[in-house]
JSON list of C-alpha atoms in Angstrom, two decimals:
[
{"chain": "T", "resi": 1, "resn": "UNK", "atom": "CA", "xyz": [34.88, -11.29, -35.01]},
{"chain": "T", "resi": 2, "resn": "UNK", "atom": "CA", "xyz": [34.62, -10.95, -38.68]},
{"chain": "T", "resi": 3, "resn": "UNK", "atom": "CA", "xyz": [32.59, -13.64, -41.02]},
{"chain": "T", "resi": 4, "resn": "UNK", "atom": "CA", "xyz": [35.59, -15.09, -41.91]},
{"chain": "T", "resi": 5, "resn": "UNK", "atom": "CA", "xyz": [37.41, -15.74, -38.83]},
{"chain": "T", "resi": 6, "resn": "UNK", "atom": "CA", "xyz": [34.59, -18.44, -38.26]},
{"chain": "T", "resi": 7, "resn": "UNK", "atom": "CA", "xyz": [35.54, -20.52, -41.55]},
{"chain": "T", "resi": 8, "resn": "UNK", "atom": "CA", "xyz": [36.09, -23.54, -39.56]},
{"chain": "T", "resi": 9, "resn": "UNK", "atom": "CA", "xyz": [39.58, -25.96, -40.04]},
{"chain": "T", "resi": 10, "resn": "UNK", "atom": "CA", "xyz": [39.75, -28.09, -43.51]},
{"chain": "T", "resi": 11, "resn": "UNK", "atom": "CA", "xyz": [38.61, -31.35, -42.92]},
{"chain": "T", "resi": 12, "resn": "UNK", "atom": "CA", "xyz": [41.32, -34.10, -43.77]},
{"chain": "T", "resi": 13, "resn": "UNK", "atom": "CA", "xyz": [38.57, -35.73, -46.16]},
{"chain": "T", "resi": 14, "resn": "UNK", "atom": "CA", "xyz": [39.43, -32.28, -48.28]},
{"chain": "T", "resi": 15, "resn": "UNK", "atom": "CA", "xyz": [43.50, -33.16, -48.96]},
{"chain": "T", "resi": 16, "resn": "UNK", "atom": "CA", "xyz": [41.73, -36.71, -50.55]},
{"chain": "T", "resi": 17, "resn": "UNK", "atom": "CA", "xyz": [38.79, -35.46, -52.62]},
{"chain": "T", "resi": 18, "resn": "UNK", "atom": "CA", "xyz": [40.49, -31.88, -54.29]},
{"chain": "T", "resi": 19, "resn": "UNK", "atom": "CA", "xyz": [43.96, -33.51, -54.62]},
{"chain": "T", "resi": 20, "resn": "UNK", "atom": "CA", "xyz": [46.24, -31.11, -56.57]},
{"chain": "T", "resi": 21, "resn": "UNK", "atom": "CA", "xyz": [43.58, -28.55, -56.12]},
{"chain": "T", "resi": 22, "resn": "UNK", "atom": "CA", "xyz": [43.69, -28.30, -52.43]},
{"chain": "T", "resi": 23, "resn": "UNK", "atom": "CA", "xyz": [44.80, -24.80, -52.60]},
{"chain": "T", "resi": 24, "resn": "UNK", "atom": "CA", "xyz": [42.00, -23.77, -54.89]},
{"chain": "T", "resi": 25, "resn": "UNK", "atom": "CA", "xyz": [39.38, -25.61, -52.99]},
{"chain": "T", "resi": 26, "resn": "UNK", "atom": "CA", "xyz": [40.71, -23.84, -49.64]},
{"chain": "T", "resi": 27, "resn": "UNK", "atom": "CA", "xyz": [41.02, -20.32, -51.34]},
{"chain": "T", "resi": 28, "resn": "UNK", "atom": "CA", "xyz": [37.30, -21.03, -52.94]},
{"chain": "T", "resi": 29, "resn": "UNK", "atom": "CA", "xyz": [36.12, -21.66, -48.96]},
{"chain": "T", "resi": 30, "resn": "UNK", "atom": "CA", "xyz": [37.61, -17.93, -48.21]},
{"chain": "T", "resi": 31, "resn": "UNK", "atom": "CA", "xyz": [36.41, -16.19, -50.76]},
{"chain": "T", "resi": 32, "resn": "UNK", "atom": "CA", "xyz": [32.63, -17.45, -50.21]},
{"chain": "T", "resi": 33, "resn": "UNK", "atom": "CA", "xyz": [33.17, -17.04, -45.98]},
{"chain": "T", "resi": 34, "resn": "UNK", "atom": "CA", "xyz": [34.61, -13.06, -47.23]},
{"chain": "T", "resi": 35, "resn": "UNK", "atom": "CA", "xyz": [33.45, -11.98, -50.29]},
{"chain": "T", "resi": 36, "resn": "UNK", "atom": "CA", "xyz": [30.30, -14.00, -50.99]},
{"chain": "T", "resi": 37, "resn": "UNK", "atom": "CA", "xyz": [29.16, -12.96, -47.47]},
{"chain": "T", "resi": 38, "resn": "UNK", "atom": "CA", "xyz": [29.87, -9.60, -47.98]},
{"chain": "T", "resi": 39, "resn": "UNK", "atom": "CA", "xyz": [27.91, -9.34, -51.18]},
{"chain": "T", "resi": 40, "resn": "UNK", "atom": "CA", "xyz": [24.95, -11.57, -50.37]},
{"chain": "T", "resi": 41, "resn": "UNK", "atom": "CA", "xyz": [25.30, -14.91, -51.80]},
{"chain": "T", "resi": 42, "resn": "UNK", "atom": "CA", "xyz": [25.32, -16.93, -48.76]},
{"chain": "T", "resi": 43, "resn": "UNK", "atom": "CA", "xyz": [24.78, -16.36, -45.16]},
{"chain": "T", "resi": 44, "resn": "UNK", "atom": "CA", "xyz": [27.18, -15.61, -42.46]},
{"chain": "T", "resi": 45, "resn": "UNK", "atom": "CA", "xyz": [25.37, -18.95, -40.45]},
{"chain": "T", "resi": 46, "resn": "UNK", "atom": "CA", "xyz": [26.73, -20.80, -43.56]},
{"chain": "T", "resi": 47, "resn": "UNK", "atom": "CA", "xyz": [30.39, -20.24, -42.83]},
{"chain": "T", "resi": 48, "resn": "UNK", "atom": "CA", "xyz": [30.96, -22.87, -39.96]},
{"chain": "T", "resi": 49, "resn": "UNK", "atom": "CA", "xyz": [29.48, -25.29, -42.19]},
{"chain": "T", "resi": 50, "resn": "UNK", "atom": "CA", "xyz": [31.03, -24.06, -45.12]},
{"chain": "T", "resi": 51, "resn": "UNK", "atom": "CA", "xyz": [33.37, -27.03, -46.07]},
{"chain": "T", "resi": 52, "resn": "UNK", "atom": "CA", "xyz": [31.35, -30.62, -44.98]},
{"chain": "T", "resi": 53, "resn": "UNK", "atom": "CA", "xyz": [27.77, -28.90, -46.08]},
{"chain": "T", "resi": 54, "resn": "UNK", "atom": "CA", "xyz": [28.73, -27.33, -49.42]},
{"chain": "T", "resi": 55, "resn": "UNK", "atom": "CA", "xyz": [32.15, -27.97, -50.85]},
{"chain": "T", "resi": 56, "resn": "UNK", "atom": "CA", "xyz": [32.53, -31.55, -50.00]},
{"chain": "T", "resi": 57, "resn": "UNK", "atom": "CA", "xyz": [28.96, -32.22, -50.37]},
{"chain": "T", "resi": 58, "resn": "UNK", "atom": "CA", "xyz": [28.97, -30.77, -53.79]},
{"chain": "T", "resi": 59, "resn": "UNK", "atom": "CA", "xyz": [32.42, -32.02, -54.69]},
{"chain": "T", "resi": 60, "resn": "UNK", "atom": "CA", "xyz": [31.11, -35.97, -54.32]},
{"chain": "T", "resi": 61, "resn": "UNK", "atom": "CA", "xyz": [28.78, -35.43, -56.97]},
{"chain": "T", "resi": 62, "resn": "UNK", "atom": "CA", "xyz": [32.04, -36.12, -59.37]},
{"chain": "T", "resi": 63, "resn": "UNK", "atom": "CA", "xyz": [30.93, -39.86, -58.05]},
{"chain": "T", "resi": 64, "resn": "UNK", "atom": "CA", "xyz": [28.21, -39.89, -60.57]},
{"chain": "T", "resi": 65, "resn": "UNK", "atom": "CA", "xyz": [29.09, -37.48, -63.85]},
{"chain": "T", "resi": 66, "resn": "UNK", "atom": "CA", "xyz": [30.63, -39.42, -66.49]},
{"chain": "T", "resi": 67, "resn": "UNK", "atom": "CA", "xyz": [34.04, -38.74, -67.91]},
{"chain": "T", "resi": 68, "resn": "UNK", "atom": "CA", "xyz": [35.17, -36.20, -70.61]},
{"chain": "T", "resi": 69, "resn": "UNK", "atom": "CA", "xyz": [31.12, -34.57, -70.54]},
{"chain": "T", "resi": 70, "resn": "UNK", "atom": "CA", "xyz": [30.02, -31.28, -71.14]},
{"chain": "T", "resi": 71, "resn": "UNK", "atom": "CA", "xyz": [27.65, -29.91, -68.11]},
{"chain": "T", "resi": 72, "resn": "UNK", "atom": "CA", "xyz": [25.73, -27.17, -67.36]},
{"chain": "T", "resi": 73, "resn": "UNK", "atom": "CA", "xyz": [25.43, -26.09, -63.88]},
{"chain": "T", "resi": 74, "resn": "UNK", "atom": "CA", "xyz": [22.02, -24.56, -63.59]},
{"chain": "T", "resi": 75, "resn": "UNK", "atom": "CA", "xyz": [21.31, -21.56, -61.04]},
{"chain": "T", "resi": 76, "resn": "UNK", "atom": "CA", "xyz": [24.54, -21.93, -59.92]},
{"chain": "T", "resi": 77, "resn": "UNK", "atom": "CA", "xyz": [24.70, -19.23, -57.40]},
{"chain": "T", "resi": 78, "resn": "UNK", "atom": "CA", "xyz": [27.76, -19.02, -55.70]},
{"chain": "T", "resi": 79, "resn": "UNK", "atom": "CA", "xyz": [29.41, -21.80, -58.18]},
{"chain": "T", "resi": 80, "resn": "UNK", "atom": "CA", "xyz": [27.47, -24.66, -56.33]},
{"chain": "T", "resi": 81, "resn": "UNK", "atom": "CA", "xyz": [28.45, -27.43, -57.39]},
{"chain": "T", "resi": 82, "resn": "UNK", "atom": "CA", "xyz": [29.49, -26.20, -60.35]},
{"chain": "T", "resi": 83, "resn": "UNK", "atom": "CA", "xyz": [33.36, -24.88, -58.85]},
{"chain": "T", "resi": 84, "resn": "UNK", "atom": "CA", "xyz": [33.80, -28.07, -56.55]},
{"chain": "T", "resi": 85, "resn": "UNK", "atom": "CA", "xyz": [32.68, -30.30, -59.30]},
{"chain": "T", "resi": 86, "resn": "UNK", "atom": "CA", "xyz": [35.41, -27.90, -61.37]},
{"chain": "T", "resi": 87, "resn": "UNK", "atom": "CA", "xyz": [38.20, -28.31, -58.99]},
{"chain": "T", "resi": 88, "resn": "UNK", "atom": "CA", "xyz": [37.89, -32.57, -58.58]},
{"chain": "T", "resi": 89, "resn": "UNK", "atom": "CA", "xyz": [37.16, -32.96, -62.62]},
{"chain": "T", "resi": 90, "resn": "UNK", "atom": "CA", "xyz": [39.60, -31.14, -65.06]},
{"chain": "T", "resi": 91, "resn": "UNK", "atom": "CA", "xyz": [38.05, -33.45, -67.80]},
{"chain": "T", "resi": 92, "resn": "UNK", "atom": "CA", "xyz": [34.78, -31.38, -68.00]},
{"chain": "T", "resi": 93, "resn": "UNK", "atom": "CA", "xyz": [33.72, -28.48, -69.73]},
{"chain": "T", "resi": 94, "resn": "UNK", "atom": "CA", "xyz": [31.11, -26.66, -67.20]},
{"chain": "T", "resi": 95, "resn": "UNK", "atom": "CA", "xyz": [29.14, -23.90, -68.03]},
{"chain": "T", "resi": 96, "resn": "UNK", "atom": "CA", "xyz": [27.76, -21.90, -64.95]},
{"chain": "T", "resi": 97, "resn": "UNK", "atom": "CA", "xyz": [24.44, -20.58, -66.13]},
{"chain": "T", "resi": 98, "resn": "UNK", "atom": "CA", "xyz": [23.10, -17.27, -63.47]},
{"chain": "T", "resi": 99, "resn": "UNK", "atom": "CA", "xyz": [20.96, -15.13, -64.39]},
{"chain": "T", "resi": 100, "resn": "UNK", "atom": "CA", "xyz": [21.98, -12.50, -61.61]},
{"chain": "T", "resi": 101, "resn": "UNK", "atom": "CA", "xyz": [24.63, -9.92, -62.17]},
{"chain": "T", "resi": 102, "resn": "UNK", "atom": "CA", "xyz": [26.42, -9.80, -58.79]},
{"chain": "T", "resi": 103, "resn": "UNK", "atom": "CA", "xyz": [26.35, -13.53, -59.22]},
{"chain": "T", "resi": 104, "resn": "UNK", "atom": "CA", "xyz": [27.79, -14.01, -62.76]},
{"chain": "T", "resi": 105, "resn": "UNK", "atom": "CA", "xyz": [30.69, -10.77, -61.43]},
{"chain": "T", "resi": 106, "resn": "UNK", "atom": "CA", "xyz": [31.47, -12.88, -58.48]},
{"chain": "T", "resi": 107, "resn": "UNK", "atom": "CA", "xyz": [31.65, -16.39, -60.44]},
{"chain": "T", "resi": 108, "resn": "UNK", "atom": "CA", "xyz": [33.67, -14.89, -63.62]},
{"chain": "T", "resi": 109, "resn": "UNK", "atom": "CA", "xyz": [36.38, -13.50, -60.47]},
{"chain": "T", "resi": 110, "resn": "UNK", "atom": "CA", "xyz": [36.72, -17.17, -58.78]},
{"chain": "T", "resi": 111, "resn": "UNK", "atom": "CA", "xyz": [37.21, -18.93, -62.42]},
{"chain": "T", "resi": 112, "resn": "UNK", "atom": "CA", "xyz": [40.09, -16.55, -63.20]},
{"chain": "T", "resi": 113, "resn": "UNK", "atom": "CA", "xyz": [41.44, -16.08, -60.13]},
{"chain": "T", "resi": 114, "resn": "UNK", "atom": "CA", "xyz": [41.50, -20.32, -59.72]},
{"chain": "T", "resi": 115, "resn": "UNK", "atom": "CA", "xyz": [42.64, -20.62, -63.32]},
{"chain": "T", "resi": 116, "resn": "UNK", "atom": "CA", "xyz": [39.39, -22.58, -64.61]},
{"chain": "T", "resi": 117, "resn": "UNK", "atom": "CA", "xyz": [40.18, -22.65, -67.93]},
{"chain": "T", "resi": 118, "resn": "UNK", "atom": "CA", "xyz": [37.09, -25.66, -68.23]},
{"chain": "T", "resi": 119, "resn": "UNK", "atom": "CA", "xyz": [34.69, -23.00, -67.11]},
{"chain": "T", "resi": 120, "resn": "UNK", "atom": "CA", "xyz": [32.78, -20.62, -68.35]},
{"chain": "T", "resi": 121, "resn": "UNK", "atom": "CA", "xyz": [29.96, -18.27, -67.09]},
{"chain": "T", "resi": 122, "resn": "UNK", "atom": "CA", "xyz": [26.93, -17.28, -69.07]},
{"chain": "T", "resi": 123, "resn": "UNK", "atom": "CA", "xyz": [24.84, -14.82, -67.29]},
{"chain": "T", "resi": 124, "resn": "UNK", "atom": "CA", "xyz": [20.99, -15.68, -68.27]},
{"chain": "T", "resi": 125, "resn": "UNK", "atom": "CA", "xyz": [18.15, -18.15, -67.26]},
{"chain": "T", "resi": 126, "resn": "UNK", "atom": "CA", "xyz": [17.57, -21.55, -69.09]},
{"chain": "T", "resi": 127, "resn": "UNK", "atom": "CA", "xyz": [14.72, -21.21, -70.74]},
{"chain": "T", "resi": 128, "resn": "UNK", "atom": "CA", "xyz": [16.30, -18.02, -72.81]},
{"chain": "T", "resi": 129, "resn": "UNK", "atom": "CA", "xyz": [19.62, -20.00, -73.50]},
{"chain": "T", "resi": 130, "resn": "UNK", "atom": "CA", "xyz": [17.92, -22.97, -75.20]},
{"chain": "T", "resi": 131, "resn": "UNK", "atom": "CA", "xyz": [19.24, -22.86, -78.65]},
{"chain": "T", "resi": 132, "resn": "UNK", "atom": "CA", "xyz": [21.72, -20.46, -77.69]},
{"chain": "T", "resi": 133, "resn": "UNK", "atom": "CA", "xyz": [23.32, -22.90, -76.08]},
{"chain": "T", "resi": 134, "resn": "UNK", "atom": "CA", "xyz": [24.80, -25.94, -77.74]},
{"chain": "T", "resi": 135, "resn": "UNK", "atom": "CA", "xyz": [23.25, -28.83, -75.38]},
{"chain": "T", "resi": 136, "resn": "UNK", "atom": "CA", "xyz": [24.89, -30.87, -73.09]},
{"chain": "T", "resi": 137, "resn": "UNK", "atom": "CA", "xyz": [25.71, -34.34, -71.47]},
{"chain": "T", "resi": 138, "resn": "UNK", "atom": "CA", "xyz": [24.57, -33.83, -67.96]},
{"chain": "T", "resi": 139, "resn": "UNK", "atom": "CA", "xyz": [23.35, -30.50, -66.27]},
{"chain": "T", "resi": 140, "resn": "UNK", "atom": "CA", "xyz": [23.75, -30.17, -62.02]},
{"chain": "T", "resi": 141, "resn": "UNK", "atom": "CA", "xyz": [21.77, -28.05, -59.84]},
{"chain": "T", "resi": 142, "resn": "UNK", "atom": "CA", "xyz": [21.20, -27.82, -55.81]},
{"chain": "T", "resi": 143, "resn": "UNK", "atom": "CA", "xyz": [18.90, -25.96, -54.31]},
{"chain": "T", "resi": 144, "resn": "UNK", "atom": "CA", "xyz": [17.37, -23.90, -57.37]},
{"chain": "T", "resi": 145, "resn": "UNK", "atom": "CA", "xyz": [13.77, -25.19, -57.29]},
{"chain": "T", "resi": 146, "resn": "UNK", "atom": "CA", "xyz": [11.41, -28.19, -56.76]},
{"chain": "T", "resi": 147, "resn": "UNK", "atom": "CA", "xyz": [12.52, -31.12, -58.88]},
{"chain": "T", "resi": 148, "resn": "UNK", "atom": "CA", "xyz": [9.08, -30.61, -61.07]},
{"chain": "T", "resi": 149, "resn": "UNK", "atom": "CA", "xyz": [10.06, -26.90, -61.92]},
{"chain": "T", "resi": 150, "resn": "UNK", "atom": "CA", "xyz": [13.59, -27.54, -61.99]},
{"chain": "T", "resi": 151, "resn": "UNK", "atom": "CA", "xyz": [13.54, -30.31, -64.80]},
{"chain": "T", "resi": 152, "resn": "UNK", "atom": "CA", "xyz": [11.11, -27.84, -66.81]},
{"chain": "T", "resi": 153, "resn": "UNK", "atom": "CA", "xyz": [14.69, -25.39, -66.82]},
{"chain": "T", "resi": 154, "resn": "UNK", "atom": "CA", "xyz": [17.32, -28.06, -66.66]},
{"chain": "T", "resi": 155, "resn": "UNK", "atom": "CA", "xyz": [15.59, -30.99, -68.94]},
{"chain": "T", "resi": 156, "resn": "UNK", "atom": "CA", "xyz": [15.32, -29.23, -72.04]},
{"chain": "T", "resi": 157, "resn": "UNK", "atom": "CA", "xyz": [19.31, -28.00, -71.89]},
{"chain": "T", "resi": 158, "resn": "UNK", "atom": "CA", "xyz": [20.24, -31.84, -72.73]},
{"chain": "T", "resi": 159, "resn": "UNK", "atom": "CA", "xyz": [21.70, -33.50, -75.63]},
{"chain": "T", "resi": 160, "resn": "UNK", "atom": "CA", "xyz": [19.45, -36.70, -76.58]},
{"chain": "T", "resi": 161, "resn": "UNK", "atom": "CA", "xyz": [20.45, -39.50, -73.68]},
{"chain": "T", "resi": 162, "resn": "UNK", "atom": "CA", "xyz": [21.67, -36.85, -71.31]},
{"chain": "T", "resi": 163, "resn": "UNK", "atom": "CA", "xyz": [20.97, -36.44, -67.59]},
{"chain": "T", "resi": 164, "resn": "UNK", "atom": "CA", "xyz": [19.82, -34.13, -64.86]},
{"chain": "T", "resi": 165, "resn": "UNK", "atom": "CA", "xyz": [21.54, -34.78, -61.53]},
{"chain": "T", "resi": 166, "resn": "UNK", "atom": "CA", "xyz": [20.42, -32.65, -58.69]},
{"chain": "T", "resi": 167, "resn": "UNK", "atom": "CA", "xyz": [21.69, -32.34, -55.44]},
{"chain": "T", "resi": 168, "resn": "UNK", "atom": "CA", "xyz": [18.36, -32.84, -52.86]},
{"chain": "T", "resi": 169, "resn": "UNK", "atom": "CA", "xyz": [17.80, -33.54, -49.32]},
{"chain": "T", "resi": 170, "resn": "UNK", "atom": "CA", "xyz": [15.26, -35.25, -47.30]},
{"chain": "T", "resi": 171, "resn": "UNK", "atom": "CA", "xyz": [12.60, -34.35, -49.75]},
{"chain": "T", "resi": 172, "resn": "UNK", "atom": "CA", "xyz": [13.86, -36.20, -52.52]},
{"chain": "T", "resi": 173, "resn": "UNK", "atom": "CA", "xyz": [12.14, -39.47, -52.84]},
{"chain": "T", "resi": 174, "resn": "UNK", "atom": "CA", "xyz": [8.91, -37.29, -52.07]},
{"chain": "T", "resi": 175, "resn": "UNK", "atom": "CA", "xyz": [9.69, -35.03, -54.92]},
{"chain": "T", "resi": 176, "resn": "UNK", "atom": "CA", "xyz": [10.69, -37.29, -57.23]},
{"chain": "T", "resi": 177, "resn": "UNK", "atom": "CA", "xyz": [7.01, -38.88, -56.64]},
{"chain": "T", "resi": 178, "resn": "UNK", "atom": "CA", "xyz": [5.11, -35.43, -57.11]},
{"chain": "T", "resi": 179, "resn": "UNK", "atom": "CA", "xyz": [7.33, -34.90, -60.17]},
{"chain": "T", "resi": 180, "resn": "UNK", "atom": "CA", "xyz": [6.56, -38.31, -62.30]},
{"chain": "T", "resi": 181, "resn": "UNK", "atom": "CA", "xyz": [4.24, -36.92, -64.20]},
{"chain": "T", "resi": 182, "resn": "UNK", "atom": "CA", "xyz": [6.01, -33.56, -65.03]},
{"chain": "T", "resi": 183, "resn": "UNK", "atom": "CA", "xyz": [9.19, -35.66, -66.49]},
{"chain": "T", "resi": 184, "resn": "UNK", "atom": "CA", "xyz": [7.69, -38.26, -68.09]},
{"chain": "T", "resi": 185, "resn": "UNK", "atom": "CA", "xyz": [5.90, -35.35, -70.35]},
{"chain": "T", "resi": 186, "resn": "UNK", "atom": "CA", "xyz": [9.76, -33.79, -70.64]},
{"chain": "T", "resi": 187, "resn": "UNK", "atom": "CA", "xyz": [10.75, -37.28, -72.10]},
{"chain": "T", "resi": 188, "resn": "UNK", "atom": "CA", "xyz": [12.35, -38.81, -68.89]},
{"chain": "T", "resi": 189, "resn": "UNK", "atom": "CA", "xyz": [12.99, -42.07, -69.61]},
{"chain": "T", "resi": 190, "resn": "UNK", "atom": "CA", "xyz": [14.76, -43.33, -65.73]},
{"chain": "T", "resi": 191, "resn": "UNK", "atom": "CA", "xyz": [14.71, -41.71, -62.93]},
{"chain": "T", "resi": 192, "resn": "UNK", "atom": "CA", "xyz": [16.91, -42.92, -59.82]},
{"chain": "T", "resi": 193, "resn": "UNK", "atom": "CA", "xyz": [17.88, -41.69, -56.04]},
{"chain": "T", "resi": 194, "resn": "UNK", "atom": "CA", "xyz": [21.60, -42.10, -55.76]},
{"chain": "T", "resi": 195, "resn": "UNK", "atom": "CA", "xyz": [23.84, -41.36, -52.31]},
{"chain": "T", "resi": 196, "resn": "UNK", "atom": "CA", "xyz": [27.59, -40.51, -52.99]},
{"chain": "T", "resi": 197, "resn": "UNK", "atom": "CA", "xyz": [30.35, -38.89, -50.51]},
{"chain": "T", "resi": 198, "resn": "UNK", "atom": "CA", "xyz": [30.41, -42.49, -48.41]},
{"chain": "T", "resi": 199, "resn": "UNK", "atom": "CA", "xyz": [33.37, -41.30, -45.56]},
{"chain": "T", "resi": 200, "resn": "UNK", "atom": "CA", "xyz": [33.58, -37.65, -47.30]},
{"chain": "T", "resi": 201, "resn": "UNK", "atom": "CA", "xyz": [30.29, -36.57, -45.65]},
{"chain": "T", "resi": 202, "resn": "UNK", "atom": "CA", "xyz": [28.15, -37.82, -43.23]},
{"chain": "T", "resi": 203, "resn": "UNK", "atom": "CA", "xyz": [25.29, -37.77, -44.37]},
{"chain": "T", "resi": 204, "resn": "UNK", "atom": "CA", "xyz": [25.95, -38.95, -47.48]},
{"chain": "T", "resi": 205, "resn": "UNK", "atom": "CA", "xyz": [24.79, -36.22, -50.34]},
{"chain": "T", "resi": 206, "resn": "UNK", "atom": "CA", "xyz": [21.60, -37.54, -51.87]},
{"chain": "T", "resi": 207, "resn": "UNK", "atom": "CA", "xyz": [21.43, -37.14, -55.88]},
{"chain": "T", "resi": 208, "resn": "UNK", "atom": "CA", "xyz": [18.06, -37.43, -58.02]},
{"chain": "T", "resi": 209, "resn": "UNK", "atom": "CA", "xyz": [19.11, -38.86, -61.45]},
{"chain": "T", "resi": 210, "resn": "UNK", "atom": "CA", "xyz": [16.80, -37.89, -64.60]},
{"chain": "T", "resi": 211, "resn": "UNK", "atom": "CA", "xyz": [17.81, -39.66, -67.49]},
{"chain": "T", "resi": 212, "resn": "UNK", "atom": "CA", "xyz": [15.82, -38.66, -71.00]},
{"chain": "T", "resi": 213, "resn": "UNK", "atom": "CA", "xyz": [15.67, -40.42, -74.15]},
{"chain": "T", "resi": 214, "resn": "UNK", "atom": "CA", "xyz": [16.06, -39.26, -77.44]},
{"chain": "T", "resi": 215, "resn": "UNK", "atom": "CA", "xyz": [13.69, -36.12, -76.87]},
{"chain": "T", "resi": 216, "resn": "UNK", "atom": "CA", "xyz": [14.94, -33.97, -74.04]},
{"chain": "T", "resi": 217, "resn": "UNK", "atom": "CA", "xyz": [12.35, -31.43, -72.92]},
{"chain": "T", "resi": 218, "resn": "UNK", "atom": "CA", "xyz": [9.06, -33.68, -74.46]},
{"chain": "T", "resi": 219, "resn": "UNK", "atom": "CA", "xyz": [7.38, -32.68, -77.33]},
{"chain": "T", "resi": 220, "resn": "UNK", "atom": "CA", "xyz": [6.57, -29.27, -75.83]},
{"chain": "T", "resi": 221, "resn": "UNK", "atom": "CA", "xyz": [10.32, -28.16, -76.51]},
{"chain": "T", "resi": 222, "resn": "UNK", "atom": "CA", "xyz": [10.80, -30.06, -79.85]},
{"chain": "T", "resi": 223, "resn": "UNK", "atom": "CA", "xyz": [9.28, -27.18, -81.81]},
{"chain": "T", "resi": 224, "resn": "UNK", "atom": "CA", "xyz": [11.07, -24.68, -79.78]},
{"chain": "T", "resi": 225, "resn": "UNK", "atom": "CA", "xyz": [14.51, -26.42, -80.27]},
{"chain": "T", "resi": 226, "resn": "UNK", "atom": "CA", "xyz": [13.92, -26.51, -84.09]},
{"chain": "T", "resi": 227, "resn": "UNK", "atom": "CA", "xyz": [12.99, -23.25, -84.72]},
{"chain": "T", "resi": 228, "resn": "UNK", "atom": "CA", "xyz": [16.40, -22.06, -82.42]},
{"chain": "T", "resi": 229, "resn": "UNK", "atom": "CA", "xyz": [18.89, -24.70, -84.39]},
{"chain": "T", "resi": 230, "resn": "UNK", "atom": "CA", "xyz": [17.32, -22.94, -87.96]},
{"chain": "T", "resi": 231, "resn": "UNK", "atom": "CA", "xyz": [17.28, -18.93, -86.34]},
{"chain": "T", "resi": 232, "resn": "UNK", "atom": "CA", "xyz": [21.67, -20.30, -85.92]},
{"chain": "T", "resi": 233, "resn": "UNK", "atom": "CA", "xyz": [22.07, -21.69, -89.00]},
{"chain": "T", "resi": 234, "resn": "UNK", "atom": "CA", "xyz": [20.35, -18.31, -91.22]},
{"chain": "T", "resi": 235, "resn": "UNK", "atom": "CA", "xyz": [22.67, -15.96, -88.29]},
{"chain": "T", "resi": 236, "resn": "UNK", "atom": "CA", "xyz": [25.70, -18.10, -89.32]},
{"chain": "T", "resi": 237, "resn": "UNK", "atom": "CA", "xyz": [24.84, -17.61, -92.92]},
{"chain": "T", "resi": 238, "resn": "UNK", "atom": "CA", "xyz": [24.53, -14.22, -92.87]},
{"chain": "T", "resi": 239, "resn": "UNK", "atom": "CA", "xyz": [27.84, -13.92, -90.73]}
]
């Protein structure tokens, strides 16, 4: 039996939470049990639990991402939650950020094939795209790092008053604890445990909110971001 004879049957919950993009979100689930199998990005074992554990879990987080936002989805993998989140919000403009080749080929092939035209993919790590990248509302992630190491990438990609939602399991109260210290020095100002999906998923996905101030990243990436804003402004003077 192949990998993707096992994709299991849609769930009902699926017709409700991708709407008009019902067809994308089911041709999505095929192409990761097939294709993203196939060429390592997730694991055969995944496939069963392909649509409760990572569509519809990812797809809730549209719960708690404001309207009309830009967002970068950090480490996005596969396109999770960056595609879900795609499919459910049309208002968005999401930027998957990969730093892996097969990745980025595999994630540049779903957004044309679905007909994102709110998406784009930028092959690179965080750190090297600060300042390349104009900064956003809100970036996602799920299961890139440790919340400590993750907000060192993610924090600094943020417009002043932006957030970092990221998708965590059991662990999260117990890494937002070990991470206090780390985000208050990034220049998180709120930080909050939030549980969307209620009768999507069971149980509910569990989001760590980190909201930041007016300095996104701390003083450690204030320098940094200055000397990237004035590097743009002498390239787009010399262009």
């Amino acid at each position: 039996m192949s990998e993707a004879a096992e994709l299991p049957p849609v769930p009902e919950q699926a017709r409700d939470v991708f709407g008009d993009r019902y067809a994308d979100a089911v041709r999505y689930a095929e192409l990761l049990a097939e294709a993203g199998v196939k060429r390592g990005l997730i694991g055969p074992r995944e496939v069963p639990r392909l649509w409760e554990r990572h569509l519809l879990n990812c797809a809730v987080l549209s719960e708690v991402v404001p309207e009309g936002v830009t967002v970068c989805d950090v480490g996005s993998g596969a396109g999770l939650p960056g595609i879900p989140l795609a499919l459910v919000r049309e208002d968005l403009k999401i930027t998957l950020l990969e730093p892996l080749l097969r990745r980025t080929t595999f994630l540049t092939e779903v957004v044309e094939l679905l007909g994102l035209d709110h998406v784009t993919v930028v092959r690179g790590r965080a750190e090297e795209v600060m300042g390349k990248m104009p900064p956003v509302h809100v970036v996602t992630a799920r299961a890139v790092a440790p919340l400590d190491r993750l907000a060192t990438w993610g924090v600094p990609l943020l417009r002043p008053y932006g957030e970092m939602l990221a998708l965590k399991g059991d662990t999260a109260e117990e890494e937002l604890k070990a991470a206090a210290s780390a985000l208050s020095k990034l220049g998180a100002v709120e930080t909050s445990i939030l549980h969307v999906g209620e009768g999507v998923v069971d149980p509910m996905s569990t989001v760590v909110r980190v909201e930041v101030g007016e300095s996104p990243g701390g003083v450690r990436f204030a320098a940094k971001r200055a000397k990237a804003a004035r590097t743009g402004r002498t390239r787009r003077r010399r262009g």
